[in-house]
Amino acid sequence: MNKIEQIDVQRKVAKCMPWILLFEFFYVFNDNVFNLISPSLSDEFGVTPSTVSLIVTLGKLFFGIATIIFTAMSDTISIRKVLLWTGFAFPIVSLLGVFSDSFTTLLISRTLFSITVAAPIALQVIIAIKYFDKLTAAKYFGYNTAIYQLAGAAGHLFGGFIAEYFHWSYVFLIPVITILGMPILLKNLPKDISRRGSFDIFGMILMTVITTSLVLFMTYHMKYPLLLLAALIGAVIFFFYIKKSKNAFLKPELFTIKGIKRSLFVGTLFYATQMGFFFIFPFIVNETYNMSVSLIGVFYTITNIAAFVTGMYSGRIIKSIGYRNITLLGGSFILVGLACIAFFVGYSVVFAFLGMGLFNIGYALFFSGYLSNFTQLLPRHQHGAGIGIEKLITTISFSLGGAFVAMLYGQPFMMKKVVDFSSNLKSAPFSNISLILMIMIALATWIFVIVFKKNFNQVNEAEETIA
């Protein structure tokens, strides 16, 4: 492909990217709304809160598994065919949710919703790496986090309104508009071809069993050790399987690449911290300051919008300071945000929301830089498998982070003030949890600096021109 043809392909793919990113908006929006209205669903269907939590838990679980499978498959299958197939299926699945008249049908609808939307969300990363230069791909990673934050803001702001004045089922109706973008995808997505290679069904099944068992074990706060046992047995079988199988979708040599294991550990600490903080923050502002849910939603929205703006400008920030430095800058924002909570949570709610704002901005910066650096470690033919593993780490880390913080919260030893010097009697556990998360981020940042040297920071002039 010559330079002119390459630029033409990039322009066509660039027309598709906003529509592909739109799928992420509706997934996050849907997720936030159902988090918000869970108590109402418990009353409407006459089920316990723990049963209602399955709507969110299973949705996240199957979304995580589907993203792993789609990214791993992208090394050998046609991305165009998968995107078009799931793109046309997604509005149909959304309409099924509108007509859910029982808890069971709602649960099925949410699961199918999560599986079909996983393809465009997972493959947008592969598309950015495949068709664009490094800087433009990083810019789209920034847009990814920006859309995530915007959808979070919209979910917090409008979710309750829709549920209260209309009905929760209308949340499924809105994503149907994605069908309008299908002609654009049909016209502009490059006609890539499937490469020769077998589909590793057994490996996928094993990975699904391992992920499902481990995530459910952590989701239910480690109450069911048989789930952990199933995950461990599955992991042992999977380990010996990929060593002997010639067609395993996850190649053992992936982990022999210099820096991969430590880079994934960095991602584990960052993603676990993110979910742990998101889990505990509503408790911080509710129990320490007795704030109403509606007011919390307004403040959430403000911090989400700040992170959205940051994500949209991530490409320009990278041009100014580089890939490595934007990741370190993101880590610094996260660290300072957590410090606001750890040291000042007992004084004023202003510090709590300042901490949340800095935390969200930090992740918008971190994600665009970290993913760019991580993919630089991967050979081109391992991009799909590498991103698939990164998605697996994200899924498990989210569950681990939430369960870890939930386990700490309420423990007697967490009531002892360490860096909280306020007179507030309720702030000690939140200060201590934030301090522990700070240590995790500091450790992750230190490892990142070791793995990614200054040469990972460079932005080429050719990239600046294309971007």
C-alpha positions as CSV (number, residue, x, y, z in Angstrom):
1,M,0.0,0.0,0.0
2,N,1.5,3.4,-1.1
3,K,1.3,6.6,0.9
4,I,-1.7,8.0,-0.9
5,E,-3.7,4.7,-0.5
6,Q,-2.7,4.6,3.2
7,I,-3.9,8.2,3.8
8,D,-7.2,7.4,2.0
9,V,-7.8,4.3,4.2
10,Q,-7.0,6.3,7.3
11,R,-9.6,9.0,6.3
12,K,-12.2,6.3,5.7
13,V,-11.5,4.6,9.0
14,A,-11.6,8.0,10.8
15,K,-15.2,8.5,9.6
16,C,-16.1,5.2,11.3
17,M,-14.4,5.9,14.6
18,P,-17.1,8.3,16.1
19,W,-19.8,5.7,15.4
20,I,-17.6,2.9,16.9
21,L,-17.0,5.0,20.0
22,L,-20.7,5.6,20.3
23,F,-21.2,2.0,21.2
24,E,-19.0,2.6,24.3
25,F,-21.1,5.6,25.3
26,F,-24.3,3.5,25.3
27,Y,-22.7,0.6,27.2
28,V,-21.3,2.8,30.0
29,F,-24.5,4.9,30.1
30,N,-26.6,1.7,30.4
31,D,-24.3,0.4,33.1
32,N,-24.5,3.6,35.1
33,V,-28.3,3.8,34.9
34,F,-28.7,0.2,36.1
35,N,-26.3,0.8,39.0
36,L,-28.4,3.8,39.9
37,I,-31.9,2.2,39.7
38,S,-31.1,-1.2,41.3
39,P,-33.2,-0.5,44.4
40,S,-36.2,0.3,42.2
41,L,-35.8,-2.9,40.3
42,S,-35.7,-4.8,43.6
43,D,-39.1,-3.4,44.5
44,E,-40.6,-3.8,41.0
45,F,-39.7,-7.5,40.5
46,G,-39.9,-8.5,44.2
47,V,-36.3,-9.9,44.4
48,T,-33.6,-9.3,46.9
49,P,-30.9,-6.7,46.4
50,S,-28.2,-9.4,46.0
51,T,-30.3,-11.0,43.2
52,V,-30.7,-7.6,41.5
53,S,-27.0,-7.1,41.6
54,L,-26.8,-10.0,39.0
55,I,-28.0,-7.5,36.4
56,V,-24.8,-5.5,36.7
57,T,-22.5,-8.3,37.7
58,L,-23.4,-10.7,34.8
59,G,-23.5,-7.8,32.4
60,K,-19.9,-6.9,33.3
61,L,-18.8,-10.5,33.4
62,F,-20.0,-11.4,30.0
63,F,-18.8,-8.1,28.6
64,G,-15.4,-8.8,29.9
65,I,-15.3,-12.4,28.5
66,A,-16.6,-11.2,25.1
67,T,-14.0,-8.4,24.8
68,I,-11.2,-11.0,25.5
69,I,-12.6,-13.3,22.9
70,F,-13.1,-10.7,20.2
71,T,-9.6,-9.1,20.7
72,A,-7.9,-12.5,20.6
73,M,-9.9,-13.5,17.5
74,S,-8.8,-10.3,15.7
75,D,-5.4,-11.7,14.8
76,T,-7.0,-14.2,12.4
77,I,-10.6,-13.1,11.5
78,S,-12.0,-10.2,9.5
79,I,-12.6,-7.2,11.8
80,R,-15.0,-5.7,9.3
81,K,-17.3,-8.8,9.3
82,V,-17.4,-9.0,13.1
83,L,-18.1,-5.2,13.5
84,L,-20.9,-5.3,10.9
85,W,-22.5,-8.4,12.3
86,T,-22.5,-7.2,15.9
87,G,-23.4,-3.6,14.8
88,F,-26.6,-4.8,13.1
89,A,-27.4,-7.2,16.0
90,F,-26.9,-4.6,18.7
91,P,-30.1,-2.5,18.0
92,I,-32.1,-5.7,17.9
93,V,-30.8,-6.9,21.2
94,S,-31.5,-3.4,22.6
95,L,-35.1,-3.6,21.5
96,L,-35.4,-6.9,23.4
97,G,-34.5,-5.1,26.5
98,V,-37.3,-2.6,26.0
99,F,-39.9,-5.4,26.1
100,S,-38.5,-7.2,29.2
101,D,-41.4,-7.9,31.4
102,S,-39.8,-10.1,34.1
103,F,-36.5,-10.2,36.0
104,T,-35.4,-13.2,33.9
105,T,-35.9,-11.6,30.6
106,L,-34.2,-8.4,31.8
107,L,-31.2,-10.4,32.9
108,I,-31.0,-12.2,29.5
109,S,-31.4,-8.9,27.7
110,R,-28.7,-7.2,29.7
111,T,-26.3,-10.2,29.1
112,L,-27.0,-10.2,25.3
113,F,-26.6,-6.4,25.3
114,S,-23.2,-6.7,26.9
115,I,-22.0,-9.4,24.6
116,T,-22.9,-7.7,21.3
117,V,-21.6,-4.3,22.4
118,A,-18.3,-5.8,23.4
119,A,-17.2,-6.3,19.8
120,P,-17.0,-2.7,18.7
121,I,-15.6,-1.6,22.1
122,A,-12.9,-4.2,22.1
123,L,-12.0,-3.9,18.4
124,Q,-11.8,-0.1,18.4
125,V,-8.4,-0.5,20.1
126,I,-7.2,-3.0,17.4
127,I,-8.5,-0.7,14.6
128,A,-6.7,2.3,16.0
129,I,-3.4,0.3,16.2
130,K,-3.9,-1.3,12.8
131,Y,-4.8,1.6,10.6
132,F,-3.2,4.7,12.4
133,D,0.2,5.8,13.5
134,K,1.2,5.6,17.1
135,L,0.2,9.2,18.0
136,T,-3.2,9.0,16.3
137,A,-3.9,5.7,18.0
138,A,-3.1,7.2,21.3
139,K,-5.4,10.1,20.5
140,Y,-8.2,7.6,20.0
141,F,-7.3,5.9,23.3
142,G,-7.8,9.3,24.9
143,Y,-11.2,9.7,23.1
144,N,-12.1,6.2,24.5
145,T,-11.6,7.4,28.1
146,A,-13.3,10.7,27.3
147,I,-16.4,9.0,26.0
148,Y,-16.3,6.7,29.1
149,Q,-16.4,9.8,31.3
150,L,-19.1,11.6,29.2
151,A,-21.3,8.5,29.4
152,G,-20.7,8.3,33.1
153,A,-21.8,11.9,33.5
154,A,-24.9,11.3,31.3
155,G,-25.8,8.2,33.2
156,H,-25.6,9.9,36.6
157,L,-27.4,13.0,35.3
158,F,-30.2,11.6,33.2
159,G,-30.5,8.0,34.4
160,G,-32.6,8.8,37.5
161,F,-34.7,11.2,35.4
162,I,-35.5,8.6,32.8
163,A,-36.3,6.0,35.5
164,E,-38.5,8.4,37.5
165,Y,-40.4,10.2,34.8
166,F,-40.6,7.5,32.1
167,H,-39.5,3.9,32.7
168,W,-36.1,2.1,33.0
169,S,-36.9,0.1,29.8
170,Y,-36.4,3.3,27.7
171,V,-32.7,3.1,28.6
172,F,-32.6,0.2,26.1
173,L,-34.5,2.2,23.4
174,I,-31.9,5.0,23.1
175,P,-29.0,2.8,21.7
176,V,-31.1,1.8,18.7
177,I,-29.9,5.0,17.0
178,T,-26.6,3.2,16.4
179,I,-28.2,1.7,13.4
180,L,-27.9,5.1,11.7
181,G,-24.1,4.7,11.6
182,M,-24.1,1.2,10.0
183,P,-24.2,2.6,6.3
184,I,-21.0,4.6,7.2
185,L,-19.3,1.5,8.6
186,L,-20.5,-0.6,5.6
187,K,-19.1,2.0,3.2
188,N,-15.8,2.9,4.9
189,L,-14.5,-0.1,6.9
190,P,-11.6,-1.7,4.9
191,K,-12.3,-5.1,3.5
192,D,-9.7,-7.0,5.4
193,I,-9.4,-10.8,4.9
194,S,-9.3,-13.6,7.4
195,R,-5.8,-15.1,7.8
196,R,-5.3,-18.8,7.8
197,G,-5.6,-20.2,11.3
198,S,-7.9,-22.4,13.4
199,F,-10.2,-21.0,16.0
200,D,-9.2,-22.2,19.4
201,I,-12.6,-23.2,20.8
202,F,-11.2,-25.3,23.7
203,G,-8.9,-22.5,24.8
204,M,-11.8,-20.0,24.7
205,I,-14.0,-22.3,26.8
206,L,-11.2,-22.7,29.4
207,M,-10.6,-19.0,29.5
208,T,-14.3,-18.4,29.9
209,V,-14.5,-20.9,32.8
210,I,-11.4,-19.3,34.5
211,T,-12.6,-15.7,34.2
212,T,-16.2,-16.5,35.1
213,S,-15.2,-18.4,38.2
214,L,-12.6,-15.9,39.4
215,V,-14.8,-12.8,38.8
216,L,-17.8,-14.4,40.5
217,F,-15.6,-15.5,43.4
218,M,-14.4,-11.9,43.9
219,T,-17.9,-10.4,43.2
220,Y,-19.4,-12.4,46.0
221,H,-16.6,-11.4,48.4
222,M,-14.8,-14.7,48.4
223,K,-17.8,-16.5,50.1
224,Y,-17.7,-19.5,47.7
225,P,-14.2,-21.1,47.7
226,L,-15.4,-23.7,45.1
227,L,-15.4,-20.9,42.5
228,L,-11.8,-20.1,43.3
229,L,-10.9,-23.9,43.1
230,A,-12.6,-24.1,39.7
231,A,-10.6,-21.1,38.5
232,L,-7.3,-22.6,39.8
233,I,-8.0,-26.0,38.2
234,G,-9.0,-24.3,34.9
235,A,-5.8,-22.2,35.1
236,V,-3.6,-25.3,35.5
237,I,-5.3,-27.1,32.6
238,F,-5.0,-23.9,30.5
239,F,-1.3,-23.6,31.3
240,F,-0.5,-27.1,30.1
241,Y,-2.8,-26.8,27.2
242,I,-1.2,-23.6,25.7
243,K,2.3,-25.2,26.2
244,K,1.4,-28.2,24.1
245,S,-1.2,-26.8,21.6
246,K,0.1,-25.4,18.3
247,N,-3.2,-23.5,17.7
248,A,-3.8,-21.9,21.2
249,F,-5.1,-18.4,20.8
250,L,-2.9,-17.4,23.7
251,K,0.8,-18.1,22.9
252,P,3.2,-18.7,25.8
253,E,5.8,-16.7,24.0
254,L,3.7,-13.6,24.6
255,F,4.9,-13.7,28.2
256,T,8.5,-14.1,27.3
257,I,8.5,-10.6,25.6
258,K,10.6,-8.3,27.7
259,G,8.5,-6.0,29.9
260,I,5.1,-7.7,29.2
261,K,4.6,-9.3,32.6
262,R,5.7,-6.2,34.6
263,S,3.6,-4.0,32.3
264,L,0.5,-6.1,32.9
265,F,1.2,-5.9,36.7
266,V,1.2,-2.1,36.4
267,G,-2.2,-2.3,34.7
268,T,-3.5,-4.6,37.4
269,L,-2.6,-2.2,40.2
270,F,-4.0,0.8,38.3
271,Y,-7.3,-0.8,37.3
272,A,-7.8,-2.4,40.7
273,T,-7.3,1.0,42.3
274,Q,-9.8,2.6,39.9
275,M,-12.6,0.2,40.8
276,G,-11.7,0.2,44.5
277,F,-12.0,3.9,44.6
278,F,-15.2,4.0,42.6
279,F,-16.7,1.5,45.0
280,I,-15.8,3.4,48.2
281,F,-16.4,7.0,47.0
282,P,-20.2,7.0,47.4
283,F,-19.8,5.7,50.9
284,I,-17.3,8.5,51.6
285,V,-19.6,11.4,50.7
286,N,-22.8,9.7,52.0
287,E,-21.5,8.6,55.4
288,T,-19.0,11.3,56.1
289,Y,-21.1,14.3,54.9
290,N,-24.7,12.9,54.7
291,M,-25.1,14.0,51.1
292,S,-28.2,13.1,49.1
293,V,-27.9,10.8,46.0
294,S,-29.0,13.6,43.7
295,L,-26.4,16.0,44.9
296,I,-23.7,13.3,44.7
297,G,-24.8,12.7,41.0
298,V,-24.3,16.4,40.2
299,F,-20.8,16.4,41.6
300,Y,-20.0,13.2,39.8
301,T,-21.2,14.8,36.6
302,I,-18.8,17.8,37.1
303,T,-15.8,15.5,37.6
304,N,-16.8,13.3,34.7
305,I,-17.0,16.3,32.4
306,A,-13.5,17.5,33.5
307,A,-12.1,14.1,32.7
308,F,-13.9,14.1,29.3
309,V,-12.3,17.4,28.3
310,T,-8.9,16.1,29.3
311,G,-9.4,12.9,27.3
312,M,-10.3,14.8,24.2
313,Y,-7.1,16.8,24.4
314,S,-4.9,13.8,25.1
315,G,-3.4,13.8,21.6
316,R,-2.2,17.4,22.0
317,I,-0.8,16.6,25.5
318,I,1.1,13.7,24.1
319,K,2.6,15.9,21.4
320,S,3.8,18.3,24.1
321,I,5.2,15.8,26.6
322,G,5.3,12.3,25.0
323,Y,3.7,8.9,25.6
324,R,5.7,7.9,28.7
325,N,5.3,11.3,30.4
326,I,1.5,11.5,29.9
327,T,1.2,8.1,31.7
328,L,3.4,9.5,34.6
329,L,1.4,12.7,34.6
330,G,-1.8,10.6,34.9
331,G,-0.3,8.6,37.8
332,S,0.6,11.9,39.5
333,F,-3.0,13.2,39.2
334,I,-4.3,10.0,40.6
335,L,-1.8,10.0,43.5
336,V,-2.7,13.6,44.4
337,G,-6.4,12.9,44.1
338,L,-6.1,10.0,46.6
339,A,-4.0,12.2,48.8
340,C,-6.8,14.8,49.0
341,I,-9.0,12.0,50.4
342,A,-6.4,10.4,52.7
343,F,-5.3,13.6,54.4
344,F,-8.3,15.9,54.2
345,V,-11.5,13.7,54.0
346,G,-12.5,14.6,57.5
347,Y,-12.5,18.4,57.0
348,S,-14.7,19.3,54.0
349,V,-16.6,17.7,51.2
350,V,-14.7,20.0,48.8
351,F,-11.6,17.9,49.3
352,A,-13.5,14.7,48.5
353,F,-14.8,16.0,45.2
354,L,-11.5,17.7,44.4
355,G,-9.9,14.3,44.9
356,M,-12.5,12.6,42.7
357,G,-11.9,15.2,40.0
358,L,-8.1,14.8,40.0
359,F,-8.6,11.0,40.1
360,N,-10.8,10.9,37.0
361,I,-8.5,13.3,35.1
362,G,-5.6,11.1,36.0
363,Y,-7.2,8.1,34.5
364,A,-8.0,9.9,31.3
365,L,-4.3,10.7,30.9
366,F,-3.1,7.3,32.1
367,F,-5.1,5.2,29.8
368,S,-4.0,6.9,26.5
369,G,-0.4,6.7,27.5
370,Y,-0.3,3.3,29.1
371,L,-2.0,1.5,26.3
372,S,0.2,3.1,23.7
373,N,3.3,2.0,25.6
374,F,2.0,-1.5,26.2
375,T,1.3,-2.1,22.5
376,Q,4.8,-1.0,21.6
377,L,6.1,-4.0,23.4
378,L,4.0,-6.4,21.2
379,P,4.9,-7.8,17.8
380,R,2.3,-6.9,15.2
381,H,1.1,-10.5,14.8
382,Q,0.4,-10.6,18.6
383,H,-1.6,-7.3,18.9
384,G,-4.9,-9.1,19.2
385,A,-3.7,-11.6,21.8
386,G,-1.9,-8.9,23.7
387,I,-4.8,-6.6,23.9
388,G,-7.0,-9.6,24.8
389,I,-4.8,-10.3,27.8
390,E,-4.8,-6.7,28.8
391,K,-8.6,-6.8,28.7
392,L,-8.6,-10.0,30.8
393,I,-6.3,-8.2,33.3
394,T,-8.8,-5.2,33.3
395,T,-11.8,-7.5,34.0
396,I,-10.2,-9.4,36.8
397,S,-8.5,-6.3,38.3
398,F,-11.8,-4.5,38.5
399,S,-13.3,-7.3,40.4
400,L,-10.2,-7.7,42.6
401,G,-10.1,-4.0,43.4
402,G,-13.8,-3.7,44.4
403,A,-13.6,-6.9,46.5
404,F,-10.4,-5.8,48.2
405,V,-11.7,-2.4,49.2
406,A,-15.0,-4.0,50.3
407,M,-13.1,-6.5,52.4
408,L,-11.1,-3.6,54.1
409,Y,-14.2,-1.5,54.7
410,G,-15.8,-2.2,58.1
411,Q,-12.7,-3.9,59.6
412,P,-12.0,-2.7,63.2
413,F,-8.4,-2.0,62.4
414,M,-9.4,0.5,59.7
415,M,-10.9,2.8,62.4
416,K,-7.4,3.8,63.6
417,K,-6.4,7.3,62.3
418,V,-3.1,7.2,60.5
419,V,-2.8,10.3,58.3
420,D,-6.3,11.7,59.1
421,F,-5.8,14.4,61.7
422,S,-9.4,15.7,61.7
423,S,-11.9,15.4,64.5
424,N,-14.4,13.7,62.2
425,L,-15.3,10.3,63.8
426,K,-16.4,8.6,60.5
427,S,-13.5,9.6,58.2
428,A,-10.7,7.2,59.4
429,P,-11.6,4.1,57.3
430,F,-11.9,6.2,54.1
431,S,-8.6,8.0,54.8
432,N,-6.8,4.6,55.4
433,I,-8.3,3.0,52.3
434,S,-7.2,6.0,50.2
435,L,-3.7,5.7,51.7
436,I,-3.5,2.0,50.8
437,L,-4.6,2.9,47.2
438,M,-1.9,5.6,47.1
439,I,0.7,3.0,47.9
440,M,-0.6,0.7,45.1
441,I,-0.4,3.6,42.6
442,A,3.1,4.6,43.8
443,L,4.3,1.0,43.4
444,A,2.7,0.7,39.9
445,T,4.3,4.0,38.8
446,W,7.7,2.9,40.0
447,I,7.5,-0.3,38.1
448,F,6.3,1.6,35.0
449,V,9.4,3.8,35.1
450,I,11.6,0.7,35.2
451,V,9.9,-1.0,32.3
452,F,9.4,2.0,30.0
453,K,12.5,4.0,29.5
454,K,12.7,7.5,28.0
455,N,12.8,6.1,24.5
456,F,9.2,5.1,24.9
457,N,8.4,8.8,25.2
458,Q,9.3,9.8,21.6
459,V,6.8,11.3,19.2
460,N,8.0,11.1,15.5
461,E,7.6,14.1,13.2
462,A,5.7,11.9,10.7
463,E,3.2,11.0,13.5
464,E,2.7,14.7,14.3
465,T,1.9,15.4,10.7
466,I,-0.7,12.7,10.3
467,A,-2.3,13.4,13.7
